[in-house]
């Protein structure tokens, strides 16, 4: 299934959530084979008459055998060819175990029944007998348990009991049946109706079986993958065949990529059927929501790929229970990224991951799912929630980088080979992937799968040292064994990426240099988004006047003046609260936003930029501004030059409404930015007294030798630039009266000091 099918009905799901379990003795049954003879609309419109024969093995001694079957009329039941009495309560069909039958014996049970269809309360799962088309969707979002094969035939309805199938489906004249498996033959009847006969040799659970019937148009072709060429079939109503053909034109690229990553496609046919409700990964016969069957829209293309990816994630190896659904749905959502890359190139894959997976998860999963929840064992109503799909995809994305492509895909191919047509639970998955890869994944799973929330990392350069800090969004336990890639930039924008292994909140490395005796100019965490942290970073070279938009970062720079020296901007948007180290009882800040930006790079003195920071009080900044308590005028943009410096207001300029728009500063500087609700009365008093409270810093001697000293009232950050505008010396959190050793050649420099006193620029002559 695809998450896009869930979003529109999610409020309804919460209202209609049903907790009543299916009552059966299914832990003692193993169904080996189903033979289903279904009359879909031939005898009577919008009715199905069924004759289901089950070959099942008893796994224990029991007085009664019970099968799952929902909302049908049972006409008769036969056991080993003899009519048998039964009880049926609209959920469970039960009969007495025949005399002399014991554990290990195989029974043949035949059930005759009819139904007008059964659709769960969410409107998704069940047997849909609609005007003009009949079809099933095998999972119920609110049904408990979620497998919903019982809406169509008597069965053992769970994720782990897998069987083979034979189907004979009779339809009304002019209608065609398309089903799971491969079509063996078609029998034509005198009245113009037809019975099509299908066999599915690969064992699947009940929810993956597909039946559909309508006056379909059918387009057939072949799809070449990495290992073989596969028959392809698309059934649809009222669409232009050329448009349908275009929709699936890129499928060979996607199939080849998925096979290279996860091993050969193990199903006879690739089939899609257009249905009014969508979409569902039925084996061999994917049901695809109708508007996507003839669309090149990227959202629809991702749905096509998502459902195909279930051929591995869910169909070949199935989640052991609803607690493990992130394996199925997170895995298939992760494959959307792989598919977009295969179809449209690497940039398209990255763009899909950032916008459709990571940002959707960060912005919306906790809102749609009622909070930050773990991937493993969510509450029943969140089994098919946004966290499972989108954060699940993000965790697979991170695991890929944690192991590296070669080791990750080799391990996944082995998993799908070893467990083919079986199932896997989360604990077994961790154990197997650790065994296959030789990498202990306990720490990774502890935070990303069993834990809740997100982690983020902030990097600070201090002299030749590097400081990393871990923070959390929606969680309360820091991760261990974290791999944190940091890209270091030199003054001439040469880069080097170092991956740190980090436990807990803090790591310091004193050894990193850009070259012999030359410290790095700046650094960015996970610039390539190899890991799904609660942040996004981007860079841009400022080469001319104009706008430089970083859409995924809710940020824009506008270059007003550009000089000859290189200007290069690196921005990270953190979805974690800005670190607040000190609490002042006289602070004007009432409430901080739960996100912030880090701005760094090369910003020579002759470059002037405006910085625009987006706010959305109904979305990202939800809860920051409370109209019943504050006026919108109390929301301000804050800035500090480093994490050790105090926050200060850089203006209340904004453009937009009281719900969305942007704040901006006319003098974008390196440092951190966020929003806050301020107490304007305290702010005004502080502004009036600021000059008296903080006298201007003084620099001496001037001219200076190999050192100088700054007399300042409070700690400050320092940057020395030469006459080209290049920052040649940078210090953070310098203490008042501290002596600065610079080791710079003789010349004229500009010393910029930033602190609670504001920002000062002073010229210094070095002799």
XYZ file of C-alpha atoms in Angstrom:
767
model
C 0.000 0.000 0.000
C 1.051 3.578 -0.496
C 0.872 6.211 2.254
C -0.818 8.692 -0.089
C -3.897 6.473 0.148
C -3.979 7.005 3.923
C -3.621 10.746 4.429
C -7.059 11.806 3.200
C -8.949 9.278 5.326
C -6.804 9.392 8.463
C -9.177 11.535 10.588
C -11.918 9.045 9.747
C -9.682 6.156 10.756
C -9.200 7.570 14.219
C -12.933 7.979 14.692
C -13.827 4.555 13.422
C -10.967 2.520 14.896
C -12.208 -0.920 15.860
C -10.488 -2.990 18.504
C -12.584 -6.143 18.405
C -10.287 -9.087 17.596
C -11.040 -11.982 15.310
C -11.945 -15.009 17.407
C -10.402 -18.182 16.080
C -8.050 -21.016 16.890
C -5.698 -20.094 14.094
C -2.515 -20.700 16.039
C -3.272 -24.402 15.603
C -3.941 -24.391 11.848
C -1.766 -24.267 8.765
C -3.614 -23.823 5.483
C -1.601 -25.386 2.684
C -3.727 -24.531 -0.352
C -6.904 -22.639 -1.300
C -9.058 -23.544 -4.285
C -11.552 -20.712 -4.866
C -14.419 -20.841 -7.344
C -15.993 -17.385 -7.418
C -19.043 -16.159 -9.303
C -18.550 -12.385 -9.536
C -21.785 -10.882 -10.815
C -22.829 -13.598 -13.244
C -25.664 -15.035 -11.125
C -26.713 -11.690 -9.660
C -25.336 -8.160 -10.034
C -23.137 -6.909 -7.198
C -23.093 -10.285 -5.501
C -20.417 -12.917 -5.166
C -21.127 -16.641 -4.815
C -18.185 -18.627 -3.520
C -17.089 -22.238 -3.316
C -13.870 -22.356 -1.283
C -11.934 -25.565 -0.704
C -9.148 -25.442 1.875
C -6.508 -28.086 2.429
C -5.311 -27.507 5.990
C -3.114 -29.245 8.523
C -3.910 -29.390 12.243
C -0.966 -28.279 14.377
C -2.494 -29.451 17.615
C -5.294 -31.524 19.019
C -8.549 -29.560 19.260
C -12.237 -30.137 19.595
C -13.210 -27.490 17.031
C -11.662 -25.942 13.956
C -12.415 -22.268 13.289
C -11.847 -20.221 10.153
C -12.071 -16.461 9.642
C -14.923 -15.250 7.456
C -16.664 -11.921 7.748
C -20.126 -10.686 6.811
C -21.242 -13.464 4.476
C -24.048 -15.990 4.296
C -22.744 -19.536 4.712
C -24.856 -22.012 2.752
C -23.128 -25.286 3.674
C -19.859 -26.788 4.845
C -18.218 -30.120 3.956
C -15.302 -31.809 5.722
C -13.453 -34.525 3.806
C -16.400 -34.727 1.402
C -19.143 -35.079 4.026
C -21.681 -32.444 5.026
C -20.802 -31.115 8.485
C -22.719 -28.942 10.943
C -21.163 -25.561 11.716
C -21.599 -22.371 13.704
C -21.043 -18.901 12.283
C -21.192 -15.572 14.172
C -20.332 -13.254 11.244
C -16.640 -13.421 12.187
C -15.712 -17.058 12.822
C -16.872 -20.187 11.015
C -16.416 -23.230 13.267
C -17.035 -26.985 13.007
C -16.223 -30.011 15.153
C -12.980 -31.822 14.478
C -13.867 -35.211 12.887
C -13.439 -38.268 15.062
C -10.027 -39.874 14.806
C -8.337 -36.720 13.462
C -5.351 -35.478 15.453
C -2.407 -33.110 15.257
C -0.541 -33.353 11.947
C -3.513 -34.652 9.975
C -4.689 -32.844 6.846
C -8.354 -31.971 6.302
C -10.155 -30.862 3.180
C -12.828 -28.294 4.035
C -15.264 -26.955 1.433
C -17.461 -23.939 2.149
C -20.341 -22.678 -0.005
C -21.276 -19.069 0.705
C -22.462 -15.788 -0.852
C -22.042 -12.109 -0.044
C -22.959 -8.600 -1.158
C -19.454 -7.454 -0.295
C -17.802 -6.265 2.860
C -15.814 -3.026 3.214
C -14.338 -1.956 6.538
C -15.435 1.311 8.135
C -12.506 3.322 6.767
C -13.775 2.645 3.250
C -10.540 0.976 2.131
C -10.116 -2.714 2.879
C -12.541 -5.428 1.865
C -14.525 -6.780 -1.062
C -15.848 -3.878 -3.141
C -18.791 -4.773 -5.380
C -19.212 -1.356 -6.988
C -21.146 -0.315 -10.058
C -18.976 -1.188 -13.023
C -16.151 -2.941 -11.166
C -15.657 -5.618 -8.506
C -12.361 -5.923 -6.625
C -10.814 -6.556 -3.236
C -8.275 -4.635 -1.173
C -6.627 -7.120 1.146
C -5.746 -4.931 4.136
C -8.088 -3.144 6.508
C -6.656 0.007 8.050
C -8.935 -0.134 11.075
C -9.755 -3.855 11.004
C -8.176 -5.929 13.737
C -6.272 -7.918 12.650
C -5.363 -5.883 9.574
C -5.214 -8.745 7.020
C -8.631 -8.729 5.371
C -8.781 -11.832 3.218
C -11.721 -12.928 5.388
C -13.896 -10.355 3.620
C -13.694 -12.511 0.485
C -13.185 -16.154 1.503
C -12.896 -18.409 4.587
C -9.263 -18.481 5.614
C -6.565 -18.264 8.227
C -6.194 -14.495 8.167
C -2.807 -13.300 9.388
C 0.567 -12.187 8.037
C 2.445 -15.448 8.490
C 0.251 -18.327 7.268
C 1.165 -18.670 3.604
C -0.475 -20.935 1.051
C -0.726 -21.541 -2.678
C -3.909 -20.772 -4.615
C -6.049 -21.859 -7.529
C -8.853 -19.550 -8.684
C -11.702 -19.980 -11.118
C -13.543 -16.674 -11.506
C -16.749 -16.389 -13.525
C -17.860 -12.936 -14.666
C -20.871 -11.421 -16.400
C -20.882 -11.108 -20.202
C -18.456 -8.436 -21.386
C -16.488 -8.499 -18.153
C -12.958 -9.836 -17.614
C -11.359 -11.138 -14.434
C -7.769 -10.263 -13.528
C -6.298 -12.088 -10.530
C -3.143 -12.977 -8.664
C -1.067 -15.710 -10.268
C -0.849 -16.670 -13.903
C -3.854 -17.268 -16.106
C -3.938 -20.869 -17.296
C -7.091 -20.837 -19.434
C -10.465 -19.216 -20.080
C -13.773 -21.088 -20.425
C -16.459 -19.357 -22.506
C -20.130 -19.977 -21.692
C -23.133 -19.921 -23.995
C -24.565 -16.781 -22.365
C -21.400 -14.798 -23.161
C -19.967 -15.043 -19.677
C -16.510 -16.497 -19.082
C -14.586 -18.297 -16.365
C -10.863 -17.584 -16.120
C -8.601 -20.045 -14.327
C -5.542 -18.897 -12.389
C -2.763 -20.597 -10.449
C -0.477 -18.992 -7.896
C 2.391 -21.365 -7.139
C 4.214 -18.978 -4.792
C 2.862 -19.109 -1.202
C 1.394 -15.865 0.102
C -0.720 -14.783 3.096
C -4.410 -14.166 2.509
C -4.192 -10.374 2.341
C -2.038 -10.472 -0.795
C -4.519 -12.405 -2.931
C -6.163 -10.255 -5.592
C -9.407 -10.608 -7.535
C -10.848 -7.962 -9.861
C -13.511 -7.947 -12.563
C -14.796 -5.227 -14.904
C -15.138 -4.462 -18.610
C -11.375 -3.989 -18.657
C -9.191 -2.875 -21.499
C -5.942 -4.808 -21.230
C -2.485 -3.811 -22.382
C 0.159 -6.524 -22.334
C 3.900 -6.235 -22.810
C 7.158 -7.495 -21.301
C 9.436 -5.778 -18.795
C 13.151 -6.438 -18.907
C 14.819 -6.584 -15.514
C 18.352 -7.342 -14.403
C 17.767 -11.109 -14.355
C 14.958 -11.879 -16.781
C 12.150 -10.575 -18.932
C 8.737 -10.661 -17.242
C 5.207 -10.685 -18.700
C 3.477 -7.371 -17.986
C -0.260 -6.679 -17.872
C -2.290 -3.547 -17.121
C -6.080 -3.598 -16.824
C -8.011 -0.334 -16.886
C -11.342 1.258 -17.695
C -11.925 4.247 -19.934
C -8.297 5.341 -20.297
C -6.250 6.113 -23.372
C -3.961 3.146 -24.000
C -1.157 5.490 -25.069
C -1.365 7.319 -21.743
C -1.328 4.022 -19.841
C 1.675 2.876 -21.867
C 3.518 6.085 -20.975
C 2.838 5.589 -17.276
C 4.793 2.336 -17.238
C 7.499 3.310 -19.742
C 10.172 3.646 -17.057
C 9.307 0.351 -15.354
C 12.273 -1.545 -16.911
C 14.703 0.947 -15.315
C 12.968 0.612 -11.963
C 12.766 -3.178 -12.135
C 16.462 -3.430 -13.019
C 17.426 -1.204 -10.088
C 15.263 -3.111 -7.605
C 16.598 -6.472 -8.772
C 20.196 -5.260 -8.544
C 19.541 -4.053 -5.011
C 17.428 -6.889 -3.609
C 17.739 -9.898 -5.876
C 15.564 -11.427 -8.607
C 11.844 -10.793 -8.928
C 10.273 -14.078 -7.788
C 6.778 -13.705 -9.294
C 5.588 -14.860 -12.690
C 3.902 -11.669 -13.849
C 3.998 -7.932 -13.232
C 0.357 -6.876 -13.165
C -1.493 -3.632 -12.420
C -5.253 -3.069 -12.295
C -6.868 0.368 -12.050
C -9.366 0.498 -9.165
C -11.398 3.365 -7.678
C -9.755 3.059 -4.262
C -6.061 2.504 -4.133
C -3.417 1.297 -3.919
C -2.530 -2.243 -2.807
C 0.424 -4.541 -3.504
C -1.457 -7.783 -4.293
C 0.860 -10.456 -5.666
C 1.110 -10.365 -9.475
C -1.897 -8.049 -9.665
C -1.288 -4.679 -8.003
C -4.387 -2.562 -7.537
C -3.489 1.002 -8.519
C -5.750 3.969 -7.844
C -7.353 4.878 -11.170
C -6.048 8.418 -11.633
C -2.463 7.089 -11.496
C -2.809 4.460 -14.207
C -2.464 7.105 -16.925
C -0.347 9.750 -15.206
C 3.294 10.807 -15.411
C 2.897 12.921 -12.275
C 5.851 12.157 -9.989
C 3.559 11.358 -7.075
C 1.833 8.717 -9.178
C 5.139 7.396 -10.477
C 6.285 6.940 -6.889
C 3.082 4.989 -6.123
C 3.722 2.693 -9.108
C 7.247 2.055 -7.796
C 6.152 1.698 -4.158
C 3.687 -1.079 -4.934
C 6.188 -2.899 -7.153
C 8.787 -2.737 -4.359
C 6.420 -4.747 -2.159
C 7.324 -7.714 -4.371
C 10.322 -7.888 -2.013
C 9.250 -5.918 1.076
C 6.083 -7.692 2.191
C 5.265 -10.173 -0.549
C 8.491 -12.171 -0.713
C 9.411 -11.626 2.937
C 6.501 -10.493 5.083
C 6.410 -8.608 8.362
C 5.779 -11.178 11.090
C 3.055 -9.052 12.656
C 1.505 -5.606 12.613
C 4.221 -4.607 15.110
C 6.776 -5.083 12.329
C 4.903 -3.220 9.583
C 7.734 -0.721 9.156
C 9.574 -3.542 7.350
C 6.850 -3.770 4.677
C 5.759 -0.164 4.299
C 8.926 1.639 5.308
C 10.906 -0.632 3.003
C 8.616 -0.022 0.024
C 8.646 3.741 0.694
C 12.453 3.662 0.818
C 12.402 2.003 -2.601
C 10.591 5.052 -4.016
C 13.896 6.900 -3.654
C 15.752 4.116 -5.478
C 13.099 4.092 -8.216
C 13.150 7.865 -8.748
C 16.908 7.716 -9.072
C 16.712 4.859 -11.575
C 13.989 6.534 -13.627
C 15.026 10.178 -13.535
C 18.574 10.362 -12.191
C 20.339 10.800 -8.875
C 19.105 14.329 -8.235
C 15.477 13.168 -8.572
C 16.074 10.411 -6.037
C 17.582 12.863 -3.551
C 14.782 15.378 -4.121
C 12.121 12.715 -3.520
C 13.847 11.555 -0.353
C 14.151 15.064 1.068
C 10.714 16.443 0.202
C 8.437 13.391 0.128
C 10.005 11.235 2.820
C 12.204 13.106 5.311
C 10.429 16.479 5.415
C 6.983 14.887 5.416
C 8.051 12.715 8.329
C 9.614 15.592 10.271
C 6.743 17.997 9.660
C 3.712 15.736 9.796
C 4.222 12.249 11.224
C 3.859 13.282 14.883
C 0.759 15.342 14.068
C -1.023 12.646 12.071
C -0.047 9.860 14.482
C -0.816 11.685 17.713
C 2.793 12.121 18.829
C 6.275 10.736 18.320
C 6.017 6.953 18.230
C 8.522 4.128 17.698
C 8.581 2.152 14.476
C 8.291 -1.144 16.303
C 4.963 -2.045 17.947
C 2.924 1.096 17.297
C -0.609 1.327 18.613
C -3.061 -0.455 16.323
C -4.442 2.769 14.836
C -0.918 3.727 13.732
C -0.024 0.432 12.049
C -0.386 2.160 8.684
C 0.413 5.673 9.899
C 2.800 8.262 8.501
C 5.546 7.276 10.943
C 5.575 3.698 9.655
C 5.729 4.773 6.000
C 7.814 7.918 6.013
C 10.053 7.582 9.055
C 10.353 3.890 8.195
C 11.736 4.885 4.780
C 14.119 7.339 6.434
C 15.474 4.643 8.752
C 16.110 2.313 5.808
C 17.859 5.249 4.078
C 20.081 5.724 7.143
C 20.798 2.004 7.483
C 22.001 1.982 3.895
C 24.589 4.666 4.778
C 25.378 3.127 8.168
C 26.543 -0.059 6.437
C 27.587 1.433 3.099
C 25.959 0.539 -0.211
C 27.955 -2.599 -0.944
C 27.482 -4.187 2.470
C 23.877 -3.049 2.850
C 22.635 -4.390 -0.479
C 24.618 -7.617 -0.171
C 22.989 -8.182 3.223
C 19.518 -7.398 1.875
C 19.935 -9.755 -1.082
C 20.935 -12.514 1.317
C 17.948 -11.755 3.550
C 15.497 -12.027 0.648
C 17.154 -15.241 -0.521
C 17.305 -16.915 2.902
C 13.804 -15.897 4.007
C 12.018 -16.078 0.639
C 8.269 -16.739 1.024
C 8.655 -16.537 4.779
C 8.362 -13.768 7.337
C 10.626 -11.764 9.621
C 10.172 -9.913 12.900
C 12.133 -6.847 13.915
C 14.399 -8.619 16.407
C 15.215 -11.339 13.852
C 15.827 -8.690 11.201
C 18.369 -6.918 13.407
C 20.070 -10.205 14.229
C 20.229 -11.390 10.628
C 21.483 -8.102 9.173
C 24.105 -7.893 11.927
C 25.200 -11.438 11.084
C 25.243 -10.877 7.328
C 27.091 -7.563 7.500
C 29.411 -8.282 10.410
C 28.305 -4.963 11.950
C 26.550 -4.885 15.331
C 23.312 -3.001 14.685
C 22.010 -3.019 18.266
C 22.678 0.706 18.824
C 21.200 1.643 15.457
C 17.982 -0.286 16.072
C 17.757 0.892 19.692
C 17.411 4.533 18.671
C 15.918 4.377 15.179
C 13.480 1.456 15.431
C 12.708 0.839 19.098
C 13.088 4.479 20.164
C 10.973 7.496 19.371
C 11.808 10.840 17.823
C 14.775 12.111 15.828
C 18.368 13.074 16.466
C 20.270 16.081 15.171
C 23.927 17.107 15.247
C 25.517 20.539 15.420
C 29.179 21.146 14.579
C 31.334 23.967 15.912
C 34.955 24.725 14.999
C 37.183 25.999 17.781
C 40.722 26.701 16.665
C 41.914 23.407 15.242
C 39.280 21.480 17.168
C 35.869 20.154 16.230
C 32.940 19.926 18.613
C 29.840 17.842 17.878
C 26.657 17.995 19.931
C 23.676 15.644 19.664
C 20.172 16.947 20.327
C 16.715 15.401 20.053
C 13.335 16.139 18.544
C 10.465 14.211 20.095
C 12.685 11.771 21.967
C 14.248 11.516 25.401
C 17.134 9.045 24.977
C 20.258 10.040 23.040
C 21.605 7.671 20.429
C 24.870 5.742 20.729
C 27.075 4.360 17.993
C 25.983 7.258 15.760
C 27.833 7.786 12.498
C 28.084 11.523 11.805
C 29.655 12.667 8.515
C 31.173 16.160 8.736
C 32.346 17.975 5.608
C 35.171 20.450 6.241
C 35.777 23.388 3.895
C 39.067 25.229 3.470
C 39.318 28.903 2.529
C 39.542 27.911 -1.158
C 36.516 25.576 -0.769
C 38.445 22.350 -0.924
C 36.538 19.732 1.048
C 37.229 16.698 3.146
C 34.551 14.549 4.779
C 35.220 12.718 8.035
C 32.683 10.331 9.572
C 32.729 10.364 13.357
C 31.391 7.556 15.525
C 29.695 9.252 18.442
C 28.059 8.159 21.690
C 25.839 10.431 23.714
C 25.628 14.201 23.733
C 29.129 15.490 23.017
C 32.301 14.717 21.062
C 35.464 16.807 20.659
C 38.263 16.213 18.149
C 41.376 18.410 18.330
C 43.164 17.004 15.273
C 41.328 18.152 12.138
C 43.133 20.586 9.819
C 42.640 21.592 6.187
C 46.381 21.431 5.579
C 49.630 21.715 7.443
C 49.180 24.553 9.912
C 45.944 25.743 8.266
C 42.666 25.285 10.134
C 39.412 24.678 8.326
C 37.255 27.719 7.512
C 33.913 26.070 8.330
C 32.167 22.697 8.517
C 28.724 21.205 7.759
C 27.139 18.048 9.177
C 25.852 15.461 6.675
C 25.820 17.759 3.669
C 24.862 14.890 1.328
C 21.974 13.721 3.586
C 23.327 10.233 3.953
C 21.499 9.950 7.275
C 17.982 10.931 8.285
C 18.765 13.462 10.951
C 16.381 16.203 12.013
C 18.098 18.753 9.805
C 18.767 19.640 6.182
C 21.827 21.454 4.827
C 22.588 23.158 1.527
C 25.302 25.344 0.033
C 25.439 27.996 -2.662
C 28.129 30.192 -4.204
C 27.128 33.870 -4.168
C 28.405 35.012 -7.562
C 26.073 37.882 -8.426
C 23.333 40.038 -7.014
C 19.973 38.310 -6.746
C 17.971 35.692 -4.869
C 19.380 32.361 -3.698
C 16.500 30.176 -2.515
C 16.942 27.026 -0.456
C 13.362 25.759 -0.554
C 13.738 22.705 1.634
C 15.428 24.852 4.274
C 12.698 27.534 4.530
C 15.423 30.077 3.800
C 16.453 32.554 1.115
C 19.485 34.823 0.754
C 19.288 37.990 -1.317
C 22.695 39.305 -2.392
C 22.681 43.099 -2.425
C 26.397 43.607 -2.977
C 29.049 41.133 -4.188
C 32.776 41.827 -4.275
C 35.705 40.127 -5.952
C 36.401 37.756 -3.072
C 34.658 34.373 -3.032
C 31.325 34.384 -1.223
C 29.910 30.979 -0.309
C 26.947 30.266 1.916
C 26.301 27.056 3.875
C 22.977 26.856 5.712
C 21.563 24.108 7.934
C 17.953 24.101 9.102
C 17.674 22.186 12.366
C 14.326 20.699 13.379
C 15.437 20.693 16.997
C 15.101 23.433 19.584
C 18.039 25.845 19.678
C 20.325 25.089 22.623
C 19.556 27.469 25.472
C 22.452 27.303 27.925
C 21.528 30.135 30.274
C 18.191 31.278 31.677
C 18.081 34.900 32.783
C 15.192 35.903 35.034
C 15.200 39.269 33.240
C 15.318 37.714 29.771
C 12.796 39.154 27.308
C 12.340 35.749 25.637
C 9.049 34.074 26.555
C 9.107 31.096 24.196
C 11.610 29.884 21.600
C 10.764 28.185 18.328
C 11.465 24.459 18.140
C 13.823 24.859 15.189
C 16.734 27.076 14.168
C 19.180 27.786 11.360
C 22.980 27.648 11.301
C 24.534 30.020 8.747
C 28.216 29.665 7.916
C 30.543 29.780 4.912
C 32.665 32.558 3.414
C 31.105 36.011 3.704
C 33.785 38.603 2.935
C 33.234 42.163 4.049
C 32.290 43.507 0.636
C 29.454 41.000 0.334
C 26.123 42.118 1.751
C 23.136 39.769 1.900
C 19.649 39.901 3.256
C 18.535 36.724 4.986
C 14.893 35.591 4.828
C 13.641 33.001 7.338
C 10.212 31.436 6.747
C 7.693 30.991 9.537
C 4.478 28.989 9.527
C 2.461 29.254 12.706
C 0.027 26.552 11.548
C 2.788 24.124 10.643
C 6.477 24.244 11.567
C 5.952 26.960 14.209
C 2.726 25.531 15.556
C 2.268 26.580 19.176
C 4.920 29.322 19.139
C 2.513 32.231 18.859
C -0.681 32.019 20.886
C -3.148 34.693 19.739
C -5.099 34.588 22.995
C -1.934 35.439 24.953
C 0.324 37.441 22.625
C 0.071 39.783 19.692
C 1.916 38.841 16.513
C 4.170 41.850 17.082
C 5.770 39.896 19.927
C 7.305 37.332 17.515
C 10.870 38.291 16.579
C 13.888 36.963 14.724
C 16.845 36.221 17.004
C 20.538 35.866 16.213
C 23.693 34.813 17.983
C 27.184 34.487 16.481
C 27.818 31.109 18.116
C 26.219 28.637 20.482
C 28.174 30.138 23.395
C 26.924 33.685 22.794
C 23.621 35.118 24.050
C 20.647 35.508 21.733
C 19.641 38.990 20.656
C 16.839 40.416 18.557
C 17.891 41.444 15.054
C 14.688 43.243 14.201
C 10.980 42.608 13.912
C 10.825 43.060 10.165
C 8.439 40.575 8.599
C 6.364 40.112 5.507
C 3.264 37.956 5.496
C 0.338 37.286 7.772
C -0.007 36.236 11.376
C 0.134 32.608 10.228
C 2.827 32.450 7.524
C 5.479 34.552 5.867
C 9.086 35.389 6.663
C 11.277 37.486 8.914
C 14.392 38.998 7.458
C 17.616 40.677 8.391
C 19.368 43.195 6.149
C 22.791 42.060 7.332
C 23.099 38.288 7.126
C 26.011 37.081 9.229
C 27.462 33.772 10.204
C 25.851 32.328 13.305
C 22.508 30.918 14.434
C 18.997 32.238 13.854
C 15.636 31.345 15.332
C 12.283 32.856 16.300
C 10.974 33.703 19.739
C 8.022 35.291 21.406
C 9.401 38.218 23.388
C 8.154 40.346 26.243
C 8.276 43.695 24.453
C 8.289 45.672 27.689
C 11.468 43.952 28.909
C 12.953 44.154 25.431
C 12.383 47.901 25.266
C 13.964 48.439 28.691
C 16.989 46.368 27.687
C 17.319 48.263 24.405
C 17.277 51.622 26.186
C 19.918 50.533 28.713
C 22.096 48.455 26.417
C 24.701 51.142 25.702
C 25.131 51.866 29.418
C 25.169 48.195 30.383
C 27.714 47.217 27.725
C 30.376 49.808 26.867
C 32.085 49.482 23.519
C 35.065 47.118 23.411
C 38.573 48.536 22.969
C 41.494 47.003 21.046
C 45.204 47.575 21.859
C 48.002 47.890 21.150
C 47.357 49.248 17.687
C 49.608 48.887 15.748
C 50.223 45.405 17.162
C 52.933 42.812 17.034
C 52.184 39.080 17.082
C 49.406 39.545 19.649
C 46.815 42.005 20.821
C 44.179 42.284 23.500
C 40.540 43.282 23.491
C 39.026 44.958 26.520
C 35.385 43.861 26.360
C 32.588 43.797 28.946
C 31.452 40.220 28.162
C 32.678 37.214 26.165
C 32.643 37.705 22.418
C 33.335 36.088 19.027
C 36.122 37.452 16.841
C 36.864 37.357 13.121
C 39.892 39.030 11.487
C 39.649 39.657 7.749
C 42.379 40.803 5.397
C 41.877 43.454 2.736
C 40.380 40.869 0.320
C 37.639 40.150 2.831
C 38.958 36.678 3.683
C 38.559 35.635 7.319
C 42.099 34.719 8.364
C 41.526 34.265 12.090
C 38.390 33.224 13.946
C 37.817 32.699 17.652
C 34.632 31.793 19.553
C 33.724 32.657 23.119
C 36.829 34.749 23.782
C 36.969 35.909 27.393
C 37.261 39.616 28.340
C 40.881 40.864 28.361
C 42.143 37.604 26.826
C 45.349 37.985 24.756
C 44.943 36.995 21.097
C 47.948 35.316 19.446
C 47.472 35.588 15.698
C 50.709 34.691 13.838
C 49.664 36.760 10.828
C 51.965 38.618 8.449
C 52.292 42.368 8.611
C 49.413 44.251 7.064
C 46.098 45.917 7.686
C 43.177 43.858 9.007
C 39.568 44.421 10.069
C 38.670 42.941 13.461
C 34.955 42.164 13.863
C 33.709 41.532 17.405
C 30.230 40.142 18.168
C 28.697 39.830 21.614
C 25.956 41.075 23.895
C 27.274 44.604 23.260
C 26.392 44.243 19.565
C 28.844 44.120 16.686
C 31.959 46.264 16.372
C 34.349 46.655 13.424
C 37.850 48.007 14.117
C 40.900 48.381 11.903
C 44.139 46.810 13.192
C 47.635 47.380 11.817
C 50.027 44.450 12.312
C 53.751 45.335 12.077
